[in-house]
Coordinates of C-alpha atoms and ligand atoms in Angstrom, one line a residue:
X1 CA 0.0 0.0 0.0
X2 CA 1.4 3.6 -1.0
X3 CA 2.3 5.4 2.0
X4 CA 0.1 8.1 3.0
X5 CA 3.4 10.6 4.0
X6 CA 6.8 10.2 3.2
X7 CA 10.1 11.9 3.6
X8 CA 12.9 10.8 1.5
X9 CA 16.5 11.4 2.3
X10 CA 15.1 15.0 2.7
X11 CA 17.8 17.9 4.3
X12 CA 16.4 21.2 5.2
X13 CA 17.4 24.1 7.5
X14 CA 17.6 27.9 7.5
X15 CA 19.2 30.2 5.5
X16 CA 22.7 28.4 4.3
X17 CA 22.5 26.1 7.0
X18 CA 21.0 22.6 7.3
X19 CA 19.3 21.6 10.3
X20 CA 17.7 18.0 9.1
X21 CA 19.8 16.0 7.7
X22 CA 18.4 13.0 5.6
X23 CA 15.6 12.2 7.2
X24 CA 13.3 9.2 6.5
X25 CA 10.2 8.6 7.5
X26 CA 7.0 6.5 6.3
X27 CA 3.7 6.6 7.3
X28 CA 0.6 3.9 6.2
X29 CA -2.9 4.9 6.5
X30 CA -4.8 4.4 10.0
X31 CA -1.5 4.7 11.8
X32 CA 0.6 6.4 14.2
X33 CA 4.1 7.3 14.1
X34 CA 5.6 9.3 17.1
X35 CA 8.8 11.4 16.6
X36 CA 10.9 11.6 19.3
X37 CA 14.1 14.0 20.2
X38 CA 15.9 16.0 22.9
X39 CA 16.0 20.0 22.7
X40 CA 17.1 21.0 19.7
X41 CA 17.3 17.7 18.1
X42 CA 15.5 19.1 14.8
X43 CA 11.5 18.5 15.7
X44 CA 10.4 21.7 15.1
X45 CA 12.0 21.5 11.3
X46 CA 10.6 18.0 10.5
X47 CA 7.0 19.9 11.2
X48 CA 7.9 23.0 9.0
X49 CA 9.1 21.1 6.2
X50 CA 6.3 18.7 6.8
X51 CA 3.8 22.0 7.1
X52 CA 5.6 23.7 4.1
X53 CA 7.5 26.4 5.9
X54 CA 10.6 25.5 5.0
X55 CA 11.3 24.0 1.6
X56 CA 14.2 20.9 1.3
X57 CA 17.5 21.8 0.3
X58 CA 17.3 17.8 -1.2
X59 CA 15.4 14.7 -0.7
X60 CA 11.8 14.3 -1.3
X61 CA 8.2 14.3 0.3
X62 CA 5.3 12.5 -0.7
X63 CA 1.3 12.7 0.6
X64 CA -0.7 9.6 -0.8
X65 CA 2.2 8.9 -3.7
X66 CA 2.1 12.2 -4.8
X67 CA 5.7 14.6 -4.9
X68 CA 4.3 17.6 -2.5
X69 CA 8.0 18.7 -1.9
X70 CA 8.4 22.7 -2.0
X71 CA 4.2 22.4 -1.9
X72 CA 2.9 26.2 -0.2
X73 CA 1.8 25.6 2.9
X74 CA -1.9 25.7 1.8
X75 CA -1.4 23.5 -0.9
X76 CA -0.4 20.7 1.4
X77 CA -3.7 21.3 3.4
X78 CA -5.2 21.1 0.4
X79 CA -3.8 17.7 0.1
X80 CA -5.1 16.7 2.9
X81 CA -1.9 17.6 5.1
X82 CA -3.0 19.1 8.8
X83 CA -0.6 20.4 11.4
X84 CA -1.5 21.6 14.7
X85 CA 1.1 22.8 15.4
X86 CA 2.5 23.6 19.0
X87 CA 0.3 26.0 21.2
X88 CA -2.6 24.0 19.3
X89 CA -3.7 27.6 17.0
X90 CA -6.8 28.0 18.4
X91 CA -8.2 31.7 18.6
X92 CA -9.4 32.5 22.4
X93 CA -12.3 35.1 20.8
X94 CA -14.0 32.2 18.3
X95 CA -16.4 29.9 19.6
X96 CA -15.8 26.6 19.1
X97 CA -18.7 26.2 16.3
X98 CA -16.7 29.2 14.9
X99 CA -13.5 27.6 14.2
X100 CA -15.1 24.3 12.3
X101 CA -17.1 26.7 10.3
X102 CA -13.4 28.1 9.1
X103 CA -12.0 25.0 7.9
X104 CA -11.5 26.0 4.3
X105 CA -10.4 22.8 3.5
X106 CA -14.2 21.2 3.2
X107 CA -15.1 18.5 0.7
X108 CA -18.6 17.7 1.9
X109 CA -19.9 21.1 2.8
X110 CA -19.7 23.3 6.3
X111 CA -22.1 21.1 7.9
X112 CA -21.2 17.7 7.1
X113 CA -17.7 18.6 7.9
X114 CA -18.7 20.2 11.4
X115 CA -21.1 17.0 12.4
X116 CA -18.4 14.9 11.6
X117 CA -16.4 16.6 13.9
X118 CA -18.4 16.6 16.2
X119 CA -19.2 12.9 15.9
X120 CA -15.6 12.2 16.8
X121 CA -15.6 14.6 19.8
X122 CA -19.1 14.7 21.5
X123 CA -17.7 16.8 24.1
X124 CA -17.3 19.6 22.1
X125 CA -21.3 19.4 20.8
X126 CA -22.5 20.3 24.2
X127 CA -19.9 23.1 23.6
X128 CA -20.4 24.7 20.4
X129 CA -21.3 28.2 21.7
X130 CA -17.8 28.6 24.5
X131 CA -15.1 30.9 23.4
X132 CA -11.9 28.5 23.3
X133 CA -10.4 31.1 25.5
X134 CA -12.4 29.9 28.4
X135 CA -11.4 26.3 27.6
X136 CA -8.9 24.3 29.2
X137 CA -6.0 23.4 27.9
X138 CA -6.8 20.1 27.2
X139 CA -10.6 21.0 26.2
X140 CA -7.9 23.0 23.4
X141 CA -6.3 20.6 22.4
X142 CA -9.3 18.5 21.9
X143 CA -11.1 21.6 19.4
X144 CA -7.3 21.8 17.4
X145 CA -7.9 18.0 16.9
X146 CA -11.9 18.2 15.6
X147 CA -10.7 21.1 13.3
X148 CA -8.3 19.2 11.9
X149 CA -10.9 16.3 11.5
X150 CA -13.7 19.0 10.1
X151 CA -11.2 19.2 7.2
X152 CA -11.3 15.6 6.6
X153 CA -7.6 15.0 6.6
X154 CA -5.1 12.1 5.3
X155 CA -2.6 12.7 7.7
X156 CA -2.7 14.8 11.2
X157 CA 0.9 16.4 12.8
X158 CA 0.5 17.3 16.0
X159 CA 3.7 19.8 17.4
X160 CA 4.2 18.8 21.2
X161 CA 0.3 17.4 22.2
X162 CA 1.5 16.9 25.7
X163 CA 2.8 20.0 26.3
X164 CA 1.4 21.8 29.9
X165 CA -1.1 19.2 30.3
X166 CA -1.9 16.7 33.3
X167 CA -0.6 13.2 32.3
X168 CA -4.5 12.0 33.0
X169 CA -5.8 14.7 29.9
X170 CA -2.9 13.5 27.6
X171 CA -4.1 10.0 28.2
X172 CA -7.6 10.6 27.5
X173 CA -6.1 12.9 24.2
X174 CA -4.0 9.8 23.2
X175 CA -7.6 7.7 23.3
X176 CA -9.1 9.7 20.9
X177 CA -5.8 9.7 18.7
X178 CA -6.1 6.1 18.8
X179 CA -9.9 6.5 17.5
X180 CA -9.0 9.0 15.2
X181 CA -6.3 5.8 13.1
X182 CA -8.6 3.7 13.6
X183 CA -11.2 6.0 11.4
X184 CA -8.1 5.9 8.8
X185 CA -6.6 9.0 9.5
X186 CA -2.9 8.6 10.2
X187 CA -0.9 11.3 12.6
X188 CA 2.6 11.9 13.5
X189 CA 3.1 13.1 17.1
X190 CA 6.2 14.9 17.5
X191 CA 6.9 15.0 21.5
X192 CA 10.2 15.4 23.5
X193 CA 8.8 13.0 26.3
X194 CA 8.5 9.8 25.2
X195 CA 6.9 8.1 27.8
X196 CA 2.9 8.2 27.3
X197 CA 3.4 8.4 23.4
X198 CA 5.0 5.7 22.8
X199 CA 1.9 3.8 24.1
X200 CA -0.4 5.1 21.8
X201 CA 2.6 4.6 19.1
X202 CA 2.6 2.0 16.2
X203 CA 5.8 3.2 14.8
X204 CA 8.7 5.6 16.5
X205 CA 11.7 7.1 15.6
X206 CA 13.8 9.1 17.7
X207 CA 15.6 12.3 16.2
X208 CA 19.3 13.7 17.4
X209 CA 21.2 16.2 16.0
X210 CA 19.0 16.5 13.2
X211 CA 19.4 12.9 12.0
X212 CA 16.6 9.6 12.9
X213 CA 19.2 7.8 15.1
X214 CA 16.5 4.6 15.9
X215 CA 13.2 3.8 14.4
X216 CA 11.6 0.9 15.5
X217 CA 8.2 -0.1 17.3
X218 CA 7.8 1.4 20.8
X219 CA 8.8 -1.2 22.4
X220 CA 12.6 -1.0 20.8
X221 CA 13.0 2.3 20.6
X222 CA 11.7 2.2 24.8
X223 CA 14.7 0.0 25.4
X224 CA 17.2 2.6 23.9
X225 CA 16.0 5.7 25.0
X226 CA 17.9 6.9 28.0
X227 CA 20.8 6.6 25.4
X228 CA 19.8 10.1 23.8
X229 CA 18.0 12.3 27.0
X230 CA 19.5 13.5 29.6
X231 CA 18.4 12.1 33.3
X232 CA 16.2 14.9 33.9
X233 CA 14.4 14.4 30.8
X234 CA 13.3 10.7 31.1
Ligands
ATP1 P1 12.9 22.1 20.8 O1 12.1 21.0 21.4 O2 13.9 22.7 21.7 O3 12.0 23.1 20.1 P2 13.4 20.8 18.3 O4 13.8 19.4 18.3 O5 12.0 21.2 17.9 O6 13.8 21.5 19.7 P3 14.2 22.6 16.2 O7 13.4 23.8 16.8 O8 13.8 22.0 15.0 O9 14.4 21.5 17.3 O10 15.7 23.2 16.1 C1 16.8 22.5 15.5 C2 18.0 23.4 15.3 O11 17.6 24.4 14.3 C3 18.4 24.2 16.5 O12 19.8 24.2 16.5 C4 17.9 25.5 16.4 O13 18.7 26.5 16.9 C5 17.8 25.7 14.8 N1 16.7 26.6 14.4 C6 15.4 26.4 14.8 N2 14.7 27.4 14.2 C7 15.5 28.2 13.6 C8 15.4 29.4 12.8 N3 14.2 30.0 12.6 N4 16.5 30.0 12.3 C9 17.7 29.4 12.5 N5 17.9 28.3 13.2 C10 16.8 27.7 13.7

């Protein structure tokens, strides 16, 4: 089966200097792939070149078989390429209704799109009216994941899921991830803490210095960890 993403041998950075460095990755449909790395370790750029922010100095990337590589950011979404990316992009003044009805990217028409959103997170239906500004964080997080299912994605990238919530809310996120592949959509999580992610994880690979260092299933890249964080950070 034809991947749904890929990055081949790609290399990108800023200005004259590369910060990724031949990276590979392959995603299949209805999966999830978590990418793993220390500070600085090059996450952040495998999300912008994903997103289309910053264009490969070589190497290519593919959505569904198709070259996509120096794609405009909107083009990609077009695709069928979402990226939430860290800080989850939600706007504190819009409702939550509000931001499903700004998906641009909307094959079946505003409503079908919003009630399949809303399908996937029932929460949010009893919700539709709140300002996400008066949401919590993970309640956030939640709304940045039905807008990215309103537009009826391929593939979902999700910058740092985890970051300043309780370990109970990023467990009851990872759940609907899990739903979410098993609807077909695949995601890539990029997190610096690997614990709770590699448990919702069908595929890992763990970034350093801009290069994937291990790839693996959870389990094996679990065993080598420690190798590549610092005490404090396991
Ligand atoms: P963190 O978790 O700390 O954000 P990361 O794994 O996401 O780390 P990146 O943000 O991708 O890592 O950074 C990788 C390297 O690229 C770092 O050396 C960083 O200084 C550099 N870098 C990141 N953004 C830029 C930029 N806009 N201009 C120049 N260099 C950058």
């Amino acid at each position: 089966m034809t991947p749904v993403v890929e990055m081949r041998n790609v290399s990108a950075g800023y200005g004259q200097i590369d910060v990724l460095h031949g990276i590979d990755l392959s995603l299949s449909q209805g999966t999830v792939l978590a990418v793993l790395g220390p500070n600085g370790a090059g996450k952040s750029t495998t999300v912008r070149a994903l997103a289309g922010l910053v264009r490969p100095t070589n190497g290519q990337i593919l959505l569904q078989g198709r070259d996509v590589t120096g794609a405009s950011p909107d083009g990609l979404a077009r695709a069928g390429l979402c990226v939430i990316p860290e800080g989850r992009g939600v706007f504190p003044r819009l409702t939550v209704d509000e931001h499903l009805r700004l998906v641009a990217r909307d094959r079946a028409g505003t409503a079908v799109a919003r009630e399949r959103a809303y399908a996937h997170f029932p929460k949010l239906a009893q919700r539709r009216k709140q300002l996400a500004g008066t949401m919590s964080g993970g309640e956030q997080q939640m709304l940045a994941l039905a807008r990215a299912v309103a537009g009826d994605p391929a593939v979902v990238v999700i910058d740092e899921l985890s970051m300043g919530l309780a370990p109970l809310i990023v467990e009851q996120l990872y759940e609907q991830v899990r739903s979410l592949a098993a609807a077909g959509i695949s995601l890539i999580l990029i997190e610096q803490f690997a614990h709770d992610v590699l448990g919702v994880a069908d595929h890992a690979v763990v970034l350093q210095h801009g290069r994937i260092v291990r790839s693996g299933t959870p389990g094996e890249v679990a065993a080598d960890l420690a190798e590549f964080y610092l005490a404090r950070d396991r």
